[in-house]
Amino acid sequence: METPSRTDSSPSECEQGEVAATEVTGRDMEDVDVLEEDTEKEAGEEVVKDEEAGKRAAGELATQRKLLAIEELVLTERNYLRHLRLCSVTIRSNLQKVQPPLANLDTMFLHIQEVMDVSERLLTLLDRGQPSNPGFLSLLCDAFLSLRTDMEAAYREYLAGYGNVTALENSYKQKEAVWQEVVKVVKASAPEVNASSPTFFLVMPVQRIARYPLLLQTIQKHTDPRDPAYLALEDVARIAVDMNCKINEYKRFREVADKYKKTETLSIRDKINRLNGHSIAKKTARLGQFLKHETGIVPKVIDEEFDALAGFFCVLERGITDLHENVENFLGHLQAFLACRPEERDLDLGSDRGVVSYREITAALKQWIYPTFERRVRTLVHRPLCSLREMLAGPRNLIRKRLDKLLDYEALGEKSGLSYEEQAVAGAYRTINALLVAELPQFNGTALQLLWGILGAFSCLQRDLAADTEQLFASYTHELPHSLLEPSAFWEWASAAVCEEAKRLDAIFQNVQEELNAPIVQPLSPSSQRRLQVLMERHSPEKIYQLTRHVVGSRELDLTLQRGELVALVSEMDTRGDRRRWLVDAGGPRGYVPSSKLVRYRQVTKEVPPSPHFTTAVGREAIRRHSYSPESHPFVTMAMPCFQVFAGYDFTARSHHEVTLRSGEPVKVLEPHDKRGNRDWSLVEVRGRRGYVPSNYLAVLPSVVAPPTAPFC
């Protein structure tokens, strides 16, 4: 019974051992887990420390790179400004000393001063802080934001005209000697820079404005987004990009404007030579589109904004043109007034103090006051007005070209797909339209201001003229008659005096007209004598008329005749009953002449002395002479037997054997014929020169009309 009892106790001991072993194993596992957790914590802490160290290193690197980018912007801006000063001051002054002077040299440096001013202002703002300071980034952003408008204005004008710089340099390169001198000056002026042409420096603004966005974006890339100036820096970088886009767009507009605003004066041959299939097709399409508009087949594209601007421009152009013509006429009349100087003539007006005073006043007006006024008008009014009128040519041509491009654009609008050339045509119209809408208001405003300034200057000049004249007359107040009269009495006296002098002048004019229309004894040429004989055979003597002036036919059946020619009257009106045109017989052809240029021809009997042209006897026996005179002035018989030979017409010498005559000047006849005995030519002496003249160009006048200094008796 004891054996089984020992057997029952064995399993319980084993179980106890197993439980103890299990407990020991569990405790070990717990220790292992705790150990692993500690190890993981330590590893995590090390990773965090490493990450923080890496972030600190990356931040320091970014800060360092940002600082380098800022320093690069400031340093390159300083070098950029130094190079521009070297170019615009040293090189430019040395190039101006080149002999012979370089053509259009100042055009090469146009608008560079504005670029230098903007760069200098930018550096002045940046020098207020140090790049290493935390607040320098905000200073940089504020500097760019404050200069954005001036920077865009300066650079866009410079870049728009940079094409002229390259074109001018190419013109210098075409002359080898000139270009070698330019290169020599550039190298001597900037030995520390490896430059061989002016464009080495002049291209820098073109490169600099495009580099600003890159530098600012580099600074932004290495700036912490949590930085207070990050948002401002982002705006500045975006503004720099937009500025470049606007400058490029403005440059493109200027290129289009320069292309289409040119005014060419072409002959008909040049225009025909420019015709080709493409141009004919293009103009035909424009004409077709225009006819569609006019007939109402296709509605017109109405742009109220542009139409208002173009209408105001047309009104402004018309006003400037009219003012320019009026000012030119004013200056012409002023010159004609100044050219007439009766005060310098001895008019035998007496020695009255009032007359002398008026003469002195007139001399002062024409020698000092009016010439000064004329010079000021030409300088302050006429020249600016001429420049303003020339400025209108560009916008006028662009407006006309826009109309042509609009017709092309409307024709393209009907198509679904556009080719490359058609897209270029549409783009040209959009560009011209946008350019005019953007620039025409500024041009109209500026032109209107200039016009008002010119009118104001003219008004001021008139006021100064009145003041100078009043001051001049004030110094003669006590010497002039009627100076103490009341204004109403003075004007009444002045009106009466002017009317009286006008009547005297009219009487003198009538006397001169009567003297000029007095009978002129003039011998007929052989051809005129033959024509007279033919006309006398066909018509009665009272139908014979003589022309008092030259007649040039301007209508159908009109005759062209010379002064003094003989004709016979056929009818005193034309086929329409117009009595101002008479039908005459010219000895062959028949036609119409003005009745106001015809006088009845008469055969006059008078005493004439022996003359070199006609063989006659001196005495009371009369011979027959041919003359013409107005019917209103009867022929007066000359009582004195003294006559003088005068030139009846103007004659221009055609060779050295002939001599020039002026109508009315005295002539001395040496031989009444030429060397062959031809009496149609006479050898005469006039103004100390000898030569042949047509005999029928000479007239014999009585001494009562002829000057007494050279009588022919």
PDB file of N, CA, C and O in Angstrom, residues 510-565:
ATOM      1  N   GLN A 510      -6.590 156.125-110.142  1.00  0.00           N
ATOM      2  CA  GLN A 510      -7.313 156.363-111.384  1.00  0.00           C
ATOM      3  C   GLN A 510      -6.436 157.100-112.390  1.00  0.00           C
ATOM      4  O   GLN A 510      -6.450 156.789-113.597  1.00  0.00           O
ATOM      5  N   ASN A 511      -5.656 158.062-111.912  1.00  0.00           N
ATOM      6  CA  ASN A 511      -4.756 158.785-112.818  1.00  0.00           C
ATOM      7  C   ASN A 511      -3.709 157.864-113.421  1.00  0.00           C
ATOM      8  O   ASN A 511      -3.391 157.952-114.611  1.00  0.00           O
ATOM      9  N   VAL A 512      -3.172 156.993-112.588  1.00  0.00           N
ATOM     10  CA  VAL A 512      -2.168 156.050-113.102  1.00  0.00           C
ATOM     11  C   VAL A 512      -2.783 155.117-114.129  1.00  0.00           C
ATOM     12  O   VAL A 512      -2.178 154.815-115.169  1.00  0.00           O
ATOM     13  N   GLN A 513      -4.020 154.667-113.857  1.00  0.00           N
ATOM     14  CA  GLN A 513      -4.692 153.791-114.813  1.00  0.00           C
ATOM     15  C   GLN A 513      -4.926 154.510-116.133  1.00  0.00           C
ATOM     16  O   GLN A 513      -4.770 153.920-117.212  1.00  0.00           O
ATOM     17  N   GLU A 514      -5.321 155.773-116.065  1.00  0.00           N
ATOM     18  CA  GLU A 514      -5.523 156.524-117.299  1.00  0.00           C
ATOM     19  C   GLU A 514      -4.226 156.682-118.076  1.00  0.00           C
ATOM     20  O   GLU A 514      -4.211 156.596-119.307  1.00  0.00           O
ATOM     21  N   GLU A 515      -3.123 156.925-117.349  1.00  0.00           N
ATOM     22  CA  GLU A 515      -1.835 157.036-118.029  1.00  0.00           C
ATOM     23  C   GLU A 515      -1.428 155.716-118.670  1.00  0.00           C
ATOM     24  O   GLU A 515      -0.906 155.680-119.779  1.00  0.00           O
ATOM     25  N   LEU A 516      -1.682 154.609-117.937  1.00  0.00           N
ATOM     26  CA  LEU A 516      -1.308 153.311-118.487  1.00  0.00           C
ATOM     27  C   LEU A 516      -2.158 152.927-119.683  1.00  0.00           C
ATOM     28  O   LEU A 516      -1.691 152.238-120.600  1.00  0.00           O
ATOM     29  N   ASN A 517      -3.443 153.351-119.691  1.00  0.00           N
ATOM     30  CA  ASN A 517      -4.338 153.012-120.789  1.00  0.00           C
ATOM     31  C   ASN A 517      -4.293 154.030-121.918  1.00  0.00           C
ATOM     32  O   ASN A 517      -5.093 153.956-122.850  1.00  0.00           O
ATOM     33  N   ALA A 518      -3.399 155.016-121.827  1.00  0.00           N
ATOM     34  CA  ALA A 518      -3.286 156.015-122.891  1.00  0.00           C
ATOM     35  C   ALA A 518      -2.800 155.353-124.171  1.00  0.00           C
ATOM     36  O   ALA A 518      -2.163 154.291-124.139  1.00  0.00           O
ATOM     37  N   PRO A 519      -3.069 155.949-125.334  1.00  0.00           N
ATOM     38  CA  PRO A 519      -2.647 155.342-126.613  1.00  0.00           C
ATOM     39  C   PRO A 519      -1.140 155.184-126.685  1.00  0.00           C
ATOM     40  O   PRO A 519      -0.396 156.082-126.316  1.00  0.00           O
ATOM     41  N   ILE A 520      -0.741 154.040-127.114  1.00  0.00           N
ATOM     42  CA  ILE A 520       0.683 153.745-127.259  1.00  0.00           C
ATOM     43  C   ILE A 520       0.972 153.534-128.732  1.00  0.00           C
ATOM     44  O   ILE A 520       0.377 152.666-129.364  1.00  0.00           O
ATOM     45  N   VAL A 521       1.841 154.336-129.269  1.00  0.00           N
ATOM     46  CA  VAL A 521       2.220 154.196-130.669  1.00  0.00           C
ATOM     47  C   VAL A 521       3.186 153.040-130.789  1.00  0.00           C
ATOM     48  O   VAL A 521       4.253 153.056-130.177  1.00  0.00           O
ATOM     49  N   GLN A 522       2.799 152.039-131.540  1.00  0.00           N
ATOM     50  CA  GLN A 522       3.617 150.844-131.647  1.00  0.00           C
ATOM     51  C   GLN A 522       3.587 150.359-133.084  1.00  0.00           C
ATOM     52  O   GLN A 522       2.509 150.117-133.640  1.00  0.00           O
ATOM     53  N   PRO A 523       4.728 150.219-133.696  1.00  0.00           N
ATOM     54  CA  PRO A 523       4.734 149.738-135.085  1.00  0.00           C
ATOM     55  C   PRO A 523       4.348 148.272-135.147  1.00  0.00           C
ATOM     56  O   PRO A 523       4.604 147.507-134.228  1.00  0.00           O
ATOM     57  N   LEU A 524       3.692 147.917-136.223  1.00  0.00           N
ATOM     58  CA  LEU A 524       3.313 146.524-136.439  1.00  0.00           C
ATOM     59  C   LEU A 524       4.453 145.780-137.110  1.00  0.00           C
ATOM     60  O   LEU A 524       5.149 146.310-137.978  1.00  0.00           O
ATOM     61  N   SER A 525       4.623 144.552-136.731  1.00  0.00           N
ATOM     62  CA  SER A 525       5.617 143.705-137.369  1.00  0.00           C
ATOM     63  C   SER A 525       5.127 143.326-138.760  1.00  0.00           C
ATOM     64  O   SER A 525       3.929 143.455-139.066  1.00  0.00           O
ATOM     65  N   PRO A 526       6.026 142.848-139.609  1.00  0.00           N
ATOM     66  CA  PRO A 526       5.573 142.437-140.949  1.00  0.00           C
ATOM     67  C   PRO A 526       4.480 141.376-140.910  1.00  0.00           C
ATOM     68  O   PRO A 526       3.539 141.435-141.701  1.00  0.00           O
ATOM     69  N   SER A 527       4.594 140.426-139.985  1.00  0.00           N
ATOM     70  CA  SER A 527       3.546 139.399-139.917  1.00  0.00           C
ATOM     71  C   SER A 527       2.217 140.000-139.487  1.00  0.00           C
ATOM     72  O   SER A 527       1.151 139.625-140.005  1.00  0.00           O
ATOM     73  N   SER A 528       2.250 140.975-138.542  1.00  0.00           N
ATOM     74  CA  SER A 528       1.013 141.635-138.127  1.00  0.00           C
ATOM     75  C   SER A 528       0.429 142.460-139.258  1.00  0.00           C
ATOM     76  O   SER A 528      -0.798 142.549-139.418  1.00  0.00           O
ATOM     77  N   GLN A 529       1.280 143.095-140.042  1.00  0.00           N
ATOM     78  CA  GLN A 529       0.786 143.855-141.190  1.00  0.00           C
ATOM     79  C   GLN A 529       0.122 142.942-142.200  1.00  0.00           C
ATOM     80  O   GLN A 529      -0.946 143.282-142.753  1.00  0.00           O
ATOM     81  N   ARG A 530       0.690 141.758-142.430  1.00  0.00           N
ATOM     82  CA  ARG A 530       0.065 140.816-143.367  1.00  0.00           C
ATOM     83  C   ARG A 530      -1.266 140.329-142.814  1.00  0.00           C
ATOM     84  O   ARG A 530      -2.254 140.204-143.550  1.00  0.00           O
ATOM     85  N   ARG A 531      -1.324 140.059-141.485  1.00  0.00           N
ATOM     86  CA  ARG A 531      -2.598 139.626-140.906  1.00  0.00           C
ATOM     87  C   ARG A 531      -3.631 140.737-141.004  1.00  0.00           C
ATOM     88  O   ARG A 531      -4.809 140.478-141.272  1.00  0.00           O
ATOM     89  N   LEU A 532      -3.213 141.994-140.762  1.00  0.00           N
ATOM     90  CA  LEU A 532      -4.144 143.109-140.871  1.00  0.00           C
ATOM     91  C   LEU A 532      -4.699 143.208-142.292  1.00  0.00           C
ATOM     92  O   LEU A 532      -5.902 143.445-142.490  1.00  0.00           O
ATOM     93  N   GLN A 533      -3.834 143.001-143.295  1.00  0.00           N
ATOM     94  CA  GLN A 533      -4.288 143.072-144.680  1.00  0.00           C
ATOM     95  C   GLN A 533      -5.300 141.977-144.968  1.00  0.00           C
ATOM     96  O   GLN A 533      -6.330 142.216-145.609  1.00  0.00           O
ATOM     97  N   VAL A 534      -5.051 140.755-144.444  1.00  0.00           N
ATOM     98  CA  VAL A 534      -5.996 139.658-144.651  1.00  0.00           C
ATOM     99  C   VAL A 534      -7.321 139.955-143.967  1.00  0.00           C
ATOM    100  O   VAL A 534      -8.408 139.735-144.540  1.00  0.00           O
ATOM    101  N   LEU A 535      -7.284 140.462-142.757  1.00  0.00           N
ATOM    102  CA  LEU A 535      -8.514 140.748-142.030  1.00  0.00           C
ATOM    103  C   LEU A 535      -9.289 141.888-142.679  1.00  0.00           C
ATOM    104  O   LEU A 535     -10.539 141.872-142.698  1.00  0.00           O
ATOM    105  N   MET A 536      -8.575 142.905-143.209  1.00  0.00           N
ATOM    106  CA  MET A 536      -9.258 144.021-143.864  1.00  0.00           C
ATOM    107  C   MET A 536      -9.955 143.564-145.136  1.00  0.00           C
ATOM    108  O   MET A 536     -10.980 144.138-145.537  1.00  0.00           O
ATOM    109  N   GLU A 537      -9.400 142.541-145.800  1.00  0.00           N
ATOM    110  CA  GLU A 537     -10.046 142.007-146.999  1.00  0.00           C
ATOM    111  C   GLU A 537     -11.321 141.249-146.655  1.00  0.00           C
ATOM    112  O   GLU A 537     -12.265 141.222-147.440  1.00  0.00           O
ATOM    113  N   ARG A 538     -11.360 140.609-145.465  1.00  0.00           N
ATOM    114  CA  ARG A 538     -12.518 139.795-145.100  1.00  0.00           C
ATOM    115  C   ARG A 538     -13.578 140.594-144.338  1.00  0.00           C
ATOM    116  O   ARG A 538     -14.770 140.274-144.424  1.00  0.00           O
ATOM    117  N   HIS A 539     -13.143 141.593-143.549  1.00  0.00           N
ATOM    118  CA  HIS A 539     -14.058 142.283-142.662  1.00  0.00           C
ATOM    119  C   HIS A 539     -13.888 143.790-142.825  1.00  0.00           C
ATOM    120  O   HIS A 539     -12.866 144.276-143.337  1.00  0.00           O
ATOM    121  N   SER A 540     -14.878 144.505-142.349  1.00  0.00           N
ATOM    122  CA  SER A 540     -14.834 145.962-142.404  1.00  0.00           C
ATOM    123  C   SER A 540     -13.882 146.496-141.336  1.00  0.00           C
ATOM    124  O   SER A 540     -13.599 145.813-140.338  1.00  0.00           O
ATOM    125  N   PRO A 541     -13.361 147.731-141.471  1.00  0.00           N
ATOM    126  CA  PRO A 541     -12.383 148.251-140.503  1.00  0.00           C
ATOM    127  C   PRO A 541     -12.911 148.337-139.080  1.00  0.00           C
ATOM    128  O   PRO A 541     -12.151 148.161-138.133  1.00  0.00           O
ATOM    129  N   GLU A 542     -14.228 148.599-138.893  1.00  0.00           N
ATOM    130  CA  GLU A 542     -14.737 148.696-137.529  1.00  0.00           C
ATOM    131  C   GLU A 542     -14.814 147.348-136.824  1.00  0.00           C
ATOM    132  O   GLU A 542     -15.079 147.289-135.623  1.00  0.00           O
ATOM    133  N   LYS A 543     -14.605 146.264-137.545  1.00  0.00           N
ATOM    134  CA  LYS A 543     -14.606 144.933-136.933  1.00  0.00           C
ATOM    135  C   LYS A 543     -13.216 144.504-136.460  1.00  0.00           C
ATOM    136  O   LYS A 543     -13.067 143.428-135.873  1.00  0.00           O
ATOM    137  N   ILE A 544     -12.210 145.322-136.725  1.00  0.00           N
ATOM    138  CA  ILE A 544     -10.841 144.960-136.366  1.00  0.00           C
ATOM    139  C   ILE A 544     -10.599 145.369-134.912  1.00  0.00           C
ATOM    140  O   ILE A 544     -10.839 146.517-134.530  1.00  0.00           O
ATOM    141  N   TYR A 545     -10.113 144.420-134.108  1.00  0.00           N
ATOM    142  CA  TYR A 545      -9.809 144.652-132.689  1.00  0.00           C
ATOM    143  C   TYR A 545      -8.379 144.209-132.400  1.00  0.00           C
ATOM    144  O   TYR A 545      -7.777 143.431-133.173  1.00  0.00           O
ATOM    145  N   GLN A 546      -7.867 144.724-131.311  1.00  0.00           N
ATOM    146  CA  GLN A 546      -6.506 144.390-130.888  1.00  0.00           C
ATOM    147  C   GLN A 546      -6.533 143.953-129.422  1.00  0.00           C
ATOM    148  O   GLN A 546      -7.298 144.500-128.613  1.00  0.00           O
ATOM    149  N   LEU A 547      -5.702 142.935-129.066  1.00  0.00           N
ATOM    150  CA  LEU A 547      -5.681 142.401-127.703  1.00  0.00           C
ATOM    151  C   LEU A 547      -4.827 143.274-126.796  1.00  0.00           C
ATOM    152  O   LEU A 547      -3.709 143.669-127.173  1.00  0.00           O
ATOM    153  N   THR A 548      -5.367 143.579-125.634  1.00  0.00           N
ATOM    154  CA  THR A 548      -4.629 144.392-124.668  1.00  0.00           C
ATOM    155  C   THR A 548      -3.779 143.548-123.724  1.00  0.00           C
ATOM    156  O   THR A 548      -2.866 144.069-123.091  1.00  0.00           O
ATOM    157  N   ARG A 549      -4.066 142.264-123.614  1.00  0.00           N
ATOM    158  CA  ARG A 549      -3.316 141.363-122.736  1.00  0.00           C
ATOM    159  C   ARG A 549      -3.220 139.988-123.379  1.00  0.00           C
ATOM    160  O   ARG A 549      -3.927 139.687-124.335  1.00  0.00           O
ATOM    161  N   HIS A 550      -2.355 139.167-122.811  1.00  0.00           N
ATOM    162  CA  HIS A 550      -2.214 137.805-123.308  1.00  0.00           C
ATOM    163  C   HIS A 550      -3.470 137.012-122.990  1.00  0.00           C
ATOM    164  O   HIS A 550      -4.106 137.201-121.952  1.00  0.00           O
ATOM    165  N   VAL A 551      -3.807 136.104-123.868  1.00  0.00           N
ATOM    166  CA  VAL A 551      -4.986 135.249-123.702  1.00  0.00           C
ATOM    167  C   VAL A 551      -4.529 133.798-123.812  1.00  0.00           C
ATOM    168  O   VAL A 551      -3.853 133.424-124.782  1.00  0.00           O
ATOM    169  N   VAL A 552      -4.882 133.003-122.797  1.00  0.00           N
ATOM    170  CA  VAL A 552      -4.555 131.570-122.788  1.00  0.00           C
ATOM    171  C   VAL A 552      -5.868 130.807-122.790  1.00  0.00           C
ATOM    172  O   VAL A 552      -6.696 130.971-121.884  1.00  0.00           O
ATOM    173  N   GLY A 553      -6.085 129.996-123.809  1.00  0.00           N
ATOM    174  CA  GLY A 553      -7.323 129.247-123.916  1.00  0.00           C
ATOM    175  C   GLY A 553      -7.424 128.157-122.866  1.00  0.00           C
ATOM    176  O   GLY A 553      -6.495 127.362-122.697  1.00  0.00           O
ATOM    177  N   SER A 554      -8.546 128.132-122.160  1.00  0.00           N
ATOM    178  CA  SER A 554      -8.774 127.127-121.119  1.00  0.00           C
ATOM    179  C   SER A 554      -9.986 126.257-121.392  1.00  0.00           C
ATOM    180  O   SER A 554     -10.217 125.300-120.674  1.00  0.00           O
ATOM    181  N   ARG A 555     -10.779 126.594-122.411  1.00  0.00           N
ATOM    182  CA  ARG A 555     -11.968 125.826-122.735  1.00  0.00           C
ATOM    183  C   ARG A 555     -11.928 125.433-124.205  1.00  0.00           C
ATOM    184  O   ARG A 555     -11.069 125.881-124.978  1.00  0.00           O
ATOM    185  N   GLU A 556     -12.859 124.606-124.574  1.00  0.00           N
ATOM    186  CA  GLU A 556     -12.915 124.155-125.956  1.00  0.00           C
ATOM    187  C   GLU A 556     -13.216 125.331-126.871  1.00  0.00           C
ATOM    188  O   GLU A 556     -14.065 126.196-126.558  1.00  0.00           O
ATOM    189  N   LEU A 557     -12.523 125.408-128.006  1.00  0.00           N
ATOM    190  CA  LEU A 557     -12.656 126.460-129.019  1.00  0.00           C
ATOM    191  C   LEU A 557     -12.090 127.795-128.568  1.00  0.00           C
ATOM    192  O   LEU A 557     -12.255 128.800-129.263  1.00  0.00           O
ATOM    193  N   ASP A 558     -11.418 127.852-127.408  1.00  0.00           N
ATOM    194  CA  ASP A 558     -10.755 129.078-126.988  1.00  0.00           C
ATOM    195  C   ASP A 558      -9.441 129.232-127.734  1.00  0.00           C
ATOM    196  O   ASP A 558      -8.762 128.238-128.055  1.00  0.00           O
ATOM    197  N   LEU A 559      -9.062 130.489-128.017  1.00  0.00           N
ATOM    198  CA  LEU A 559      -7.805 130.781-128.698  1.00  0.00           C
ATOM    199  C   LEU A 559      -6.752 131.221-127.697  1.00  0.00           C
ATOM    200  O   LEU A 559      -7.072 131.794-126.654  1.00  0.00           O
ATOM    201  N   THR A 560      -5.499 130.954-128.034  1.00  0.00           N
ATOM    202  CA  THR A 560      -4.359 131.436-127.254  1.00  0.00           C
ATOM    203  C   THR A 560      -3.626 132.467-128.101  1.00  0.00           C
ATOM    204  O   THR A 560      -3.042 132.139-129.141  1.00  0.00           O
ATOM    205  N   LEU A 561      -3.668 133.730-127.678  1.00  0.00           N
ATOM    206  CA  LEU A 561      -3.106 134.831-128.450  1.00  0.00           C
ATOM    207  C   LEU A 561      -2.217 135.673-127.557  1.00  0.00           C
ATOM    208  O   LEU A 561      -2.345 135.662-126.329  1.00  0.00           O
ATOM    209  N   GLN A 562      -1.326 136.428-128.211  1.00  0.00           N
ATOM    210  CA  GLN A 562      -0.415 137.295-127.500  1.00  0.00           C
ATOM    211  C   GLN A 562      -0.949 138.727-127.495  1.00  0.00           C
ATOM    212  O   GLN A 562      -1.791 139.115-128.310  1.00  0.00           O
ATOM    213  N   ARG A 563      -0.449 139.497-126.555  1.00  0.00           N
ATOM    214  CA  ARG A 563      -0.854 140.899-126.445  1.00  0.00           C
ATOM    215  C   ARG A 563      -0.446 141.662-127.698  1.00  0.00           C
ATOM    216  O   ARG A 563       0.672 141.530-128.197  1.00  0.00           O
ATOM    217  N   GLY A 564      -1.362 142.468-128.231  1.00  0.00           N
ATOM    218  CA  GLY A 564      -1.085 143.271-129.414  1.00  0.00           C
ATOM    219  C   GLY A 564      -1.496 142.634-130.721  1.00  0.00           C
ATOM    220  O   GLY A 564      -1.447 143.294-131.769  1.00  0.00           O
ATOM    221  N   GLU A 565      -1.894 141.356-130.724  1.00  0.00           N
ATOM    222  CA  GLU A 565      -2.306 140.704-131.969  1.00  0.00           C
ATOM    223  C   GLU A 565      -3.647 141.248-132.432  1.00  0.00           C
ATOM    224  O   GLU A 565      -4.501 141.663-131.624  1.00  0.00           O
TER     225      GLU A 565
END
